[in-house]
Amino acid sequence: MQSSSRLLLCASNSLVFGSPSAVTTATLPSCLRLRFPPSSIRFKPLRSTSSSSDSPQFTEMASKDSKNQDPRIAGISSAIRIIPDFPKPGIMFQDITTLLLDTKAFKDTIDLFVERYRDQNISVVAGVEARGFIFGPPIALAIGAKFVPMRKPKKLPGEVISEEYSLEYGTDKIEMHVGAVQPGERALVIDDLIATGGTLCAAIKLLERVGVNVVECACVIELPELKGREKLGGKSLFILVEGEGA
Protein backbone atom coordinates (compact mmCIF):
# COMPACT_ATOMS: atom_id res chain seq x y z
CA MET A 1 0.00 0.00 0.00
CA GLN A 2 1.39 3.40 -0.96
CA SER A 3 1.90 5.79 1.92
CA SER A 4 0.18 8.58 -0.02
CA SER A 5 -3.14 6.72 -0.04
CA ARG A 6 -5.71 7.81 2.51
CA LEU A 7 -9.30 6.82 3.17
CA LEU A 8 -11.75 8.19 5.73
CA LEU A 9 -14.28 5.72 7.08
CA CYS A 10 -17.57 6.88 8.45
CA ALA A 11 -21.35 6.62 8.23
CA SER A 12 -22.52 7.66 4.79
CA ASN A 13 -24.79 6.84 1.90
CA SER A 14 -22.22 7.07 -0.87
CA LEU A 15 -18.70 8.14 -1.79
CA VAL A 16 -17.52 9.29 -5.21
CA PHE A 17 -13.90 8.74 -6.09
CA GLY A 18 -11.63 7.97 -9.00
CA SER A 19 -9.51 9.75 -11.59
CA PRO A 20 -10.35 12.20 -14.37
CA SER A 21 -10.81 9.25 -16.73
CA ALA A 22 -12.73 6.96 -14.41
CA VAL A 23 -15.03 7.84 -11.56
CA THR A 24 -16.62 5.26 -9.25
CA THR A 25 -19.49 5.69 -6.82
CA ALA A 26 -19.46 3.37 -3.82
CA THR A 27 -22.50 2.93 -1.60
CA LEU A 28 -21.61 2.75 2.07
CA PRO A 29 -24.36 0.76 3.83
CA SER A 30 -22.96 1.28 7.32
CA CYS A 31 -20.20 2.94 9.29
CA LEU A 32 -16.67 2.16 8.13
CA ARG A 33 -17.71 -0.01 5.20
CA LEU A 34 -16.21 0.26 1.76
CA ARG A 35 -15.36 -2.55 -0.65
CA PHE A 36 -13.04 -0.77 -3.02
CA PRO A 37 -9.24 -0.65 -2.80
CA PRO A 38 -7.90 2.49 -1.09
CA SER A 39 -5.28 3.22 -3.72
CA SER A 40 -7.55 5.74 -5.47
CA ILE A 41 -8.14 7.71 -2.28
CA ARG A 42 -5.60 10.16 -0.96
CA PHE A 43 -5.47 13.08 1.41
CA LYS A 44 -5.29 16.58 0.02
CA PRO A 45 -4.26 18.81 2.88
CA LEU A 46 -4.32 22.57 2.66
CA ARG A 47 -7.24 23.23 0.36
CA SER A 48 -9.46 25.95 1.74
CA THR A 49 -13.15 25.09 1.64
CA SER A 50 -16.41 26.86 2.33
CA SER A 51 -20.13 26.35 1.86
CA SER A 52 -22.54 28.38 -0.23
CA SER A 53 -25.72 27.28 1.58
CA ASP A 54 -28.23 29.77 2.97
CA SER A 55 -26.97 29.14 6.50
CA PRO A 56 -23.32 30.16 6.30
CA GLN A 57 -20.84 27.47 7.21
CA PHE A 58 -17.27 28.39 8.00
CA THR A 59 -14.43 25.97 7.36
CA GLU A 60 -10.83 26.95 7.88
CA MET A 61 -7.72 24.89 7.38
CA ALA A 62 -4.34 25.16 9.04
CA SER A 63 -2.93 26.64 5.82
CA LYS A 64 -4.82 28.51 3.13
CA ASP A 65 -2.84 27.39 0.10
CA SER A 66 0.13 25.31 -0.96
CA LYS A 67 2.45 28.34 -1.15
CA ASN A 68 1.93 28.99 2.54
CA GLN A 69 1.76 25.35 3.56
CA ASP A 70 2.69 24.66 7.14
CA PRO A 71 5.39 21.97 6.89
CA ARG A 72 3.86 20.11 9.83
CA ILE A 73 0.71 19.23 7.90
CA ALA A 74 2.40 16.84 5.47
CA GLY A 75 3.91 14.88 8.34
CA ILE A 76 0.54 14.59 10.06
CA SER A 77 -1.13 13.34 6.89
CA SER A 78 1.56 10.77 6.12
CA ALA A 79 1.46 9.41 9.69
CA ILE A 80 -2.10 8.08 9.27
CA ARG A 81 -2.43 4.59 7.79
CA ILE A 82 -5.21 2.42 6.38
CA ILE A 83 -5.91 -1.07 7.72
CA PRO A 84 -7.87 -3.19 5.19
CA ASP A 85 -10.49 -5.71 6.28
CA PHE A 86 -10.68 -4.48 9.88
CA PRO A 87 -12.59 -5.19 11.99
CA LYS A 88 -14.10 -7.52 9.39
CA PRO A 89 -13.71 -8.22 5.64
CA GLY A 90 -14.56 -5.32 3.34
CA ILE A 91 -13.87 -2.61 5.91
CA MET A 92 -11.00 -0.18 5.36
CA PHE A 93 -10.17 1.25 8.76
CA GLN A 94 -8.40 4.56 9.23
CA ASP A 95 -5.82 4.01 11.93
CA ILE A 96 -4.57 7.05 13.86
CA THR A 97 -2.47 4.91 16.23
CA THR A 98 0.41 5.38 13.80
CA LEU A 99 0.02 9.14 14.25
CA LEU A 100 0.24 8.61 18.01
CA LEU A 101 3.38 6.49 17.60
CA ASP A 102 5.04 9.31 15.66
CA THR A 103 5.92 11.68 18.47
CA LYS A 104 6.68 14.59 16.15
CA ALA A 105 3.47 14.22 14.13
CA PHE A 106 1.39 13.83 17.29
CA LYS A 107 3.01 16.87 18.92
CA ASP A 108 2.58 18.90 15.75
CA THR A 109 -1.11 18.00 15.69
CA ILE A 110 -1.63 19.20 19.24
CA ASP A 111 0.53 22.30 18.71
CA LEU A 112 -1.48 23.43 15.69
CA PHE A 113 -4.68 23.34 17.71
CA VAL A 114 -3.09 24.99 20.74
CA GLU A 115 -1.68 27.82 18.62
CA ARG A 116 -5.16 28.52 17.32
CA TYR A 117 -7.07 28.41 20.61
CA ARG A 118 -4.55 29.63 23.19
CA ASP A 119 -5.84 33.22 23.18
CA GLN A 120 -9.55 32.63 22.56
CA ASN A 121 -10.63 32.57 26.21
CA ILE A 122 -11.91 29.00 25.94
CA SER A 123 -12.73 27.40 29.29
CA VAL A 124 -14.12 24.06 28.05
CA VAL A 125 -12.69 21.52 25.61
CA ALA A 126 -15.43 18.96 24.92
CA GLY A 127 -14.08 15.72 23.45
CA VAL A 128 -16.35 13.41 21.47
CA GLU A 129 -16.04 9.70 22.22
CA ALA A 130 -13.84 8.03 21.52
CA ARG A 131 -10.90 9.56 19.67
CA GLY A 132 -11.78 13.05 20.80
CA PHE A 133 -10.54 11.80 24.18
CA ILE A 134 -7.04 11.45 22.69
CA PHE A 135 -6.71 14.95 21.27
CA GLY A 136 -8.88 16.91 23.70
CA PRO A 137 -7.03 16.57 27.05
CA PRO A 138 -3.59 17.79 25.90
CA ILE A 139 -5.21 20.73 24.13
CA ALA A 140 -7.23 21.57 27.25
CA LEU A 141 -4.17 21.44 29.49
CA ALA A 142 -2.13 23.62 27.15
CA ILE A 143 -4.75 26.38 26.90
CA GLY A 144 -5.81 26.25 30.55
CA ALA A 145 -9.28 24.79 29.96
CA LYS A 146 -11.11 21.87 31.54
CA PHE A 147 -11.78 18.72 29.54
CA VAL A 148 -15.36 17.47 29.33
CA PRO A 149 -15.97 13.98 27.86
CA MET A 150 -19.01 13.60 25.61
CA ARG A 151 -19.85 9.93 25.94
CA LYS A 152 -22.10 7.24 24.54
CA PRO A 153 -25.12 6.17 26.63
CA LYS A 154 -24.58 4.46 30.00
CA LYS A 155 -20.85 5.23 30.13
CA LEU A 156 -20.92 8.11 32.61
CA PRO A 157 -21.64 7.17 36.25
CA GLY A 158 -23.34 10.36 37.44
CA GLU A 159 -26.48 12.24 36.43
CA VAL A 160 -26.35 13.04 32.73
CA ILE A 161 -27.95 15.20 30.09
CA SER A 162 -28.27 13.66 26.64
CA GLU A 163 -28.86 14.58 23.01
CA GLU A 164 -30.16 12.17 20.39
CA TYR A 165 -28.89 12.10 16.81
CA SER A 166 -29.70 10.10 13.70
CA LEU A 167 -27.72 7.21 12.26
CA GLU A 168 -28.16 5.57 8.87
CA TYR A 169 -30.37 3.01 10.58
CA GLY A 170 -31.91 4.26 13.83
CA THR A 171 -30.62 6.75 16.37
CA ASP A 172 -27.96 7.10 19.06
CA LYS A 173 -27.25 9.47 21.94
CA ILE A 174 -24.37 11.46 23.30
CA GLU A 175 -24.24 12.29 27.01
CA MET A 176 -22.50 14.70 29.38
CA HIS A 177 -22.45 14.94 33.17
CA VAL A 178 -24.86 17.45 34.66
CA GLY A 179 -22.84 20.32 36.12
CA ALA A 180 -19.74 19.67 34.01
CA VAL A 181 -20.19 23.03 32.30
CA GLN A 182 -21.77 26.31 33.32
CA PRO A 183 -23.89 28.82 31.38
CA GLY A 184 -21.77 31.42 29.63
CA GLU A 185 -18.64 29.29 29.30
CA ARG A 186 -16.84 29.22 25.97
CA ALA A 187 -16.28 25.75 24.50
CA LEU A 188 -14.30 24.02 21.79
CA VAL A 189 -15.65 20.70 20.48
CA ILE A 190 -12.92 18.32 19.32
CA ASP A 191 -12.93 15.00 17.45
CA ASP A 192 -10.50 13.17 15.19
CA LEU A 193 -12.59 13.50 12.03
CA ILE A 194 -15.81 14.91 10.68
CA ALA A 195 -17.73 12.79 8.22
CA THR A 196 -21.53 13.12 8.18
CA GLY A 197 -21.43 15.51 11.13
CA GLY A 198 -24.16 13.93 13.25
CA THR A 199 -22.11 13.44 16.41
CA LEU A 200 -20.57 16.92 16.34
CA CYS A 201 -24.01 18.43 15.75
CA ALA A 202 -25.36 16.58 18.80
CA ALA A 203 -22.43 17.78 20.90
CA ILE A 204 -23.09 21.39 19.90
CA LYS A 205 -26.79 21.11 20.74
CA LEU A 206 -26.05 19.48 24.07
CA LEU A 207 -23.68 22.24 25.14
CA GLU A 208 -25.94 25.02 23.90
CA ARG A 209 -28.91 23.59 25.79
CA VAL A 210 -27.14 24.40 29.04
CA GLY A 211 -26.10 27.88 27.96
CA VAL A 212 -22.56 27.24 26.74
CA ASN A 213 -21.17 29.28 23.84
CA VAL A 214 -19.62 26.86 21.33
CA VAL A 215 -16.80 28.84 19.76
CA GLU A 216 -15.74 26.30 17.16
CA CYS A 217 -15.46 22.63 16.23
CA ALA A 218 -12.03 21.20 15.42
CA CYS A 219 -11.02 17.93 13.76
CA VAL A 220 -7.80 16.48 12.49
CA ILE A 221 -9.51 15.24 9.30
CA GLU A 222 -12.55 16.15 7.21
CA LEU A 223 -14.19 14.16 4.45
CA PRO A 224 -15.90 16.99 2.55
CA GLU A 225 -17.86 14.74 0.15
CA LEU A 226 -20.09 13.76 3.08
CA LYS A 227 -20.93 17.43 3.77
CA GLY A 228 -20.82 17.02 7.52
CA ARG A 229 -20.14 20.70 8.12
CA GLU A 230 -23.61 21.47 6.77
CA LYS A 231 -25.07 19.90 9.91
CA LEU A 232 -23.16 22.16 12.27
CA GLY A 233 -25.74 24.95 12.31
CA GLY A 234 -23.33 27.59 11.02
CA LYS A 235 -20.62 26.85 13.57
CA SER A 236 -17.05 27.39 12.45
CA LEU A 237 -15.04 24.26 11.68
CA PHE A 238 -11.24 24.05 11.79
CA ILE A 239 -9.45 21.08 10.23
CA LEU A 240 -5.86 20.07 9.56
CA VAL A 241 -6.18 17.51 6.75
CA GLU A 242 -8.82 17.18 4.05
CA GLY A 243 -9.51 13.77 2.56
CA GLU A 244 -11.33 13.38 -0.74
CA GLY A 245 -11.56 11.30 -3.89
CA ALA A 246 -8.83 12.07 -6.40
GROMACS .gro file of C-alpha atoms in nm:
model
  246
    1MET     CA    1   0.000   0.000   0.000
    2GLN     CA    2   0.139   0.340  -0.096
    3SER     CA    3   0.190   0.579   0.192
    4SER     CA    4   0.018   0.858  -0.002
    5SER     CA    5  -0.314   0.672  -0.004
    6ARG     CA    6  -0.571   0.781   0.251
    7LEU     CA    7  -0.930   0.682   0.317
    8LEU     CA    8  -1.175   0.819   0.573
    9LEU     CA    9  -1.428   0.572   0.708
   10CYS     CA   10  -1.757   0.688   0.845
   11ALA     CA   11  -2.135   0.662   0.823
   12SER     CA   12  -2.252   0.766   0.479
   13ASN     CA   13  -2.479   0.684   0.190
   14SER     CA   14  -2.222   0.707  -0.087
   15LEU     CA   15  -1.870   0.814  -0.179
   16VAL     CA   16  -1.752   0.929  -0.521
   17PHE     CA   17  -1.390   0.874  -0.609
   18GLY     CA   18  -1.163   0.797  -0.900
   19SER     CA   19  -0.951   0.975  -1.159
   20PRO     CA   20  -1.035   1.220  -1.437
   21SER     CA   21  -1.081   0.925  -1.673
   22ALA     CA   22  -1.273   0.696  -1.441
   23VAL     CA   23  -1.503   0.784  -1.156
   24THR     CA   24  -1.662   0.526  -0.925
   25THR     CA   25  -1.949   0.569  -0.682
   26ALA     CA   26  -1.946   0.337  -0.382
   27THR     CA   27  -2.250   0.293  -0.160
   28LEU     CA   28  -2.161   0.275   0.207
   29PRO     CA   29  -2.436   0.076   0.383
   30SER     CA   30  -2.296   0.128   0.732
   31CYS     CA   31  -2.020   0.294   0.929
   32LEU     CA   32  -1.667   0.216   0.813
   33ARG     CA   33  -1.771  -0.001   0.520
   34LEU     CA   34  -1.621   0.026   0.176
   35ARG     CA   35  -1.536  -0.255  -0.065
   36PHE     CA   36  -1.304  -0.077  -0.302
   37PRO     CA   37  -0.924  -0.065  -0.280
   38PRO     CA   38  -0.790   0.249  -0.109
   39SER     CA   39  -0.528   0.322  -0.372
   40SER     CA   40  -0.755   0.574  -0.547
   41ILE     CA   41  -0.814   0.771  -0.228
   42ARG     CA   42  -0.560   1.016  -0.096
   43PHE     CA   43  -0.547   1.308   0.141
   44LYS     CA   44  -0.529   1.658   0.002
   45PRO     CA   45  -0.426   1.881   0.288
   46LEU     CA   46  -0.432   2.257   0.266
   47ARG     CA   47  -0.724   2.323   0.036
   48SER     CA   48  -0.946   2.595   0.174
   49THR     CA   49  -1.315   2.509   0.164
   50SER     CA   50  -1.641   2.686   0.233
   51SER     CA   51  -2.013   2.635   0.186
   52SER     CA   52  -2.254   2.838  -0.023
   53SER     CA   53  -2.572   2.728   0.158
   54ASP     CA   54  -2.823   2.977   0.297
   55SER     CA   55  -2.697   2.914   0.650
   56PRO     CA   56  -2.332   3.016   0.630
   57GLN     CA   57  -2.084   2.747   0.721
   58PHE     CA   58  -1.727   2.839   0.800
   59THR     CA   59  -1.443   2.597   0.736
   60GLU     CA   60  -1.083   2.695   0.788
   61MET     CA   61  -0.772   2.489   0.738
   62ALA     CA   62  -0.434   2.516   0.904
   63SER     CA   63  -0.293   2.664   0.582
   64LYS     CA   64  -0.482   2.851   0.313
   65ASP     CA   65  -0.284   2.739   0.010
   66SER     CA   66   0.013   2.531  -0.096
   67LYS     CA   67   0.245   2.834  -0.115
   68ASN     CA   68   0.193   2.899   0.254
   69GLN     CA   69   0.176   2.535   0.356
   70ASP     CA   70   0.269   2.466   0.714
   71PRO     CA   71   0.539   2.197   0.689
   72ARG     CA   72   0.386   2.011   0.983
   73ILE     CA   73   0.071   1.923   0.790
   74ALA     CA   74   0.240   1.684   0.547
   75GLY     CA   75   0.391   1.488   0.834
   76ILE     CA   76   0.054   1.459   1.006
   77SER     CA   77  -0.113   1.334   0.689
   78SER     CA   78   0.156   1.077   0.612
   79ALA     CA   79   0.146   0.941   0.969
   80ILE     CA   80  -0.210   0.808   0.927
   81ARG     CA   81  -0.243   0.459   0.779
   82ILE     CA   82  -0.521   0.242   0.638
   83ILE     CA   83  -0.591  -0.107   0.772
   84PRO     CA   84  -0.787  -0.319   0.519
   85ASP     CA   85  -1.049  -0.571   0.628
   86PHE     CA   86  -1.068  -0.448   0.988
   87PRO     CA   87  -1.259  -0.519   1.199
   88LYS     CA   88  -1.410  -0.752   0.939
   89PRO     CA   89  -1.371  -0.822   0.564
   90GLY     CA   90  -1.456  -0.532   0.334
   91ILE     CA   91  -1.387  -0.261   0.591
   92MET     CA   92  -1.100  -0.018   0.536
   93PHE     CA   93  -1.017   0.125   0.876
   94GLN     CA   94  -0.840   0.456   0.923
   95ASP     CA   95  -0.582   0.401   1.193
   96ILE     CA   96  -0.457   0.705   1.386
   97THR     CA   97  -0.247   0.491   1.623
   98THR     CA   98   0.041   0.538   1.380
   99LEU     CA   99   0.002   0.914   1.425
  100LEU     CA  100   0.024   0.861   1.801
  101LEU     CA  101   0.338   0.649   1.760
  102ASP     CA  102   0.504   0.931   1.566
  103THR     CA  103   0.592   1.168   1.847
  104LYS     CA  104   0.668   1.459   1.615
  105ALA     CA  105   0.347   1.422   1.413
  106PHE     CA  106   0.139   1.383   1.729
  107LYS     CA  107   0.301   1.687   1.892
  108ASP     CA  108   0.258   1.890   1.575
  109THR     CA  109  -0.111   1.800   1.569
  110ILE     CA  110  -0.163   1.920   1.924
  111ASP     CA  111   0.053   2.230   1.871
  112LEU     CA  112  -0.148   2.343   1.569
  113PHE     CA  113  -0.468   2.334   1.771
  114VAL     CA  114  -0.309   2.499   2.074
  115GLU     CA  115  -0.168   2.782   1.862
  116ARG     CA  116  -0.516   2.852   1.732
  117TYR     CA  117  -0.707   2.841   2.061
  118ARG     CA  118  -0.455   2.963   2.319
  119ASP     CA  119  -0.584   3.322   2.318
  120GLN     CA  120  -0.955   3.263   2.256
  121ASN     CA  121  -1.063   3.257   2.621
  122ILE     CA  122  -1.191   2.900   2.594
  123SER     CA  123  -1.273   2.740   2.929
  124VAL     CA  124  -1.412   2.406   2.805
  125VAL     CA  125  -1.269   2.152   2.561
  126ALA     CA  126  -1.543   1.896   2.492
  127GLY     CA  127  -1.408   1.572   2.345
  128VAL     CA  128  -1.635   1.341   2.147
  129GLU     CA  129  -1.604   0.970   2.222
  130ALA     CA  130  -1.384   0.803   2.152
  131ARG     CA  131  -1.090   0.956   1.967
  132GLY     CA  132  -1.178   1.305   2.080
  133PHE     CA  133  -1.054   1.180   2.418
  134ILE     CA  134  -0.704   1.145   2.269
  135PHE     CA  135  -0.671   1.495   2.127
  136GLY     CA  136  -0.888   1.691   2.370
  137PRO     CA  137  -0.703   1.657   2.705
  138PRO     CA  138  -0.359   1.779   2.590
  139ILE     CA  139  -0.521   2.073   2.413
  140ALA     CA  140  -0.723   2.157   2.725
  141LEU     CA  141  -0.417   2.144   2.949
  142ALA     CA  142  -0.213   2.362   2.715
  143ILE     CA  143  -0.475   2.638   2.690
  144GLY     CA  144  -0.581   2.625   3.055
  145ALA     CA  145  -0.928   2.479   2.996
  146LYS     CA  146  -1.111   2.187   3.154
  147PHE     CA  147  -1.178   1.872   2.954
  148VAL     CA  148  -1.536   1.747   2.933
  149PRO     CA  149  -1.597   1.398   2.786
  150MET     CA  150  -1.901   1.360   2.561
  151ARG     CA  151  -1.985   0.993   2.594
  152LYS     CA  152  -2.210   0.724   2.454
  153PRO     CA  153  -2.512   0.617   2.663
  154LYS     CA  154  -2.458   0.446   3.000
  155LYS     CA  155  -2.085   0.523   3.013
  156LEU     CA  156  -2.092   0.811   3.261
  157PRO     CA  157  -2.164   0.717   3.625
  158GLY     CA  158  -2.334   1.036   3.744
  159GLU     CA  159  -2.648   1.224   3.643
  160VAL     CA  160  -2.635   1.304   3.273
  161ILE     CA  161  -2.795   1.520   3.009
  162SER     CA  162  -2.827   1.366   2.664
  163GLU     CA  163  -2.886   1.458   2.301
  164GLU     CA  164  -3.016   1.217   2.039
  165TYR     CA  165  -2.889   1.210   1.681
  166SER     CA  166  -2.970   1.010   1.370
  167LEU     CA  167  -2.772   0.721   1.226
  168GLU     CA  168  -2.816   0.557   0.887
  169TYR     CA  169  -3.037   0.301   1.058
  170GLY     CA  170  -3.191   0.426   1.383
  171THR     CA  171  -3.062   0.675   1.637
  172ASP     CA  172  -2.796   0.710   1.906
  173LYS     CA  173  -2.725   0.947   2.194
  174ILE     CA  174  -2.437   1.146   2.330
  175GLU     CA  175  -2.424   1.229   2.701
  176MET     CA  176  -2.250   1.470   2.938
  177HIS     CA  177  -2.245   1.494   3.317
  178VAL     CA  178  -2.486   1.745   3.466
  179GLY     CA  179  -2.284   2.032   3.612
  180ALA     CA  180  -1.974   1.967   3.401
  181VAL     CA  181  -2.019   2.303   3.230
  182GLN     CA  182  -2.177   2.631   3.332
  183PRO     CA  183  -2.389   2.882   3.138
  184GLY     CA  184  -2.177   3.142   2.963
  185GLU     CA  185  -1.864   2.929   2.930
  186ARG     CA  186  -1.684   2.922   2.597
  187ALA     CA  187  -1.628   2.575   2.450
  188LEU     CA  188  -1.430   2.402   2.179
  189VAL     CA  189  -1.565   2.070   2.048
  190ILE     CA  190  -1.292   1.832   1.932
  191ASP     CA  191  -1.293   1.500   1.745
  192ASP     CA  192  -1.050   1.317   1.519
  193LEU     CA  193  -1.259   1.350   1.203
  194ILE     CA  194  -1.581   1.491   1.068
  195ALA     CA  195  -1.773   1.279   0.822
  196THR     CA  196  -2.153   1.312   0.818
  197GLY     CA  197  -2.143   1.551   1.113
  198GLY     CA  198  -2.416   1.393   1.325
  199THR     CA  199  -2.211   1.344   1.641
  200LEU     CA  200  -2.057   1.692   1.634
  201CYS     CA  201  -2.401   1.843   1.575
  202ALA     CA  202  -2.536   1.658   1.880
  203ALA     CA  203  -2.243   1.778   2.090
  204ILE     CA  204  -2.309   2.139   1.990
  205LYS     CA  205  -2.679   2.111   2.074
  206LEU     CA  206  -2.605   1.948   2.407
  207LEU     CA  207  -2.368   2.224   2.514
  208GLU     CA  208  -2.594   2.502   2.390
  209ARG     CA  209  -2.891   2.359   2.579
  210VAL     CA  210  -2.714   2.440   2.904
  211GLY     CA  211  -2.610   2.788   2.796
  212VAL     CA  212  -2.256   2.724   2.674
  213ASN     CA  213  -2.117   2.928   2.384
  214VAL     CA  214  -1.962   2.686   2.133
  215VAL     CA  215  -1.680   2.884   1.976
  216GLU     CA  216  -1.574   2.630   1.716
  217CYS     CA  217  -1.546   2.263   1.623
  218ALA     CA  218  -1.203   2.120   1.542
  219CYS     CA  219  -1.102   1.793   1.376
  220VAL     CA  220  -0.780   1.648   1.249
  221ILE     CA  221  -0.951   1.524   0.930
  222GLU     CA  222  -1.255   1.615   0.721
  223LEU     CA  223  -1.419   1.416   0.445
  224PRO     CA  224  -1.590   1.699   0.255
  225GLU     CA  225  -1.786   1.474   0.015
  226LEU     CA  226  -2.009   1.376   0.308
  227LYS     CA  227  -2.093   1.743   0.377
  228GLY     CA  228  -2.082   1.702   0.752
  229ARG     CA  229  -2.014   2.070   0.812
  230GLU     CA  230  -2.361   2.147   0.677
  231LYS     CA  231  -2.507   1.990   0.991
  232LEU     CA  232  -2.316   2.216   1.227
  233GLY     CA  233  -2.574   2.495   1.231
  234GLY     CA  234  -2.333   2.759   1.102
  235LYS     CA  235  -2.062   2.685   1.357
  236SER     CA  236  -1.705   2.739   1.245
  237LEU     CA  237  -1.504   2.426   1.168
  238PHE     CA  238  -1.124   2.405   1.179
  239ILE     CA  239  -0.945   2.108   1.023
  240LEU     CA  240  -0.586   2.007   0.956
  241VAL     CA  241  -0.618   1.751   0.675
  242GLU     CA  242  -0.882   1.718   0.405
  243GLY     CA  243  -0.951   1.377   0.256
  244GLU     CA  244  -1.133   1.338  -0.074
  245GLY     CA  245  -1.156   1.130  -0.389
  246ALA     CA  246  -0.883   1.207  -0.640
   0.00000   0.00000   0.00000
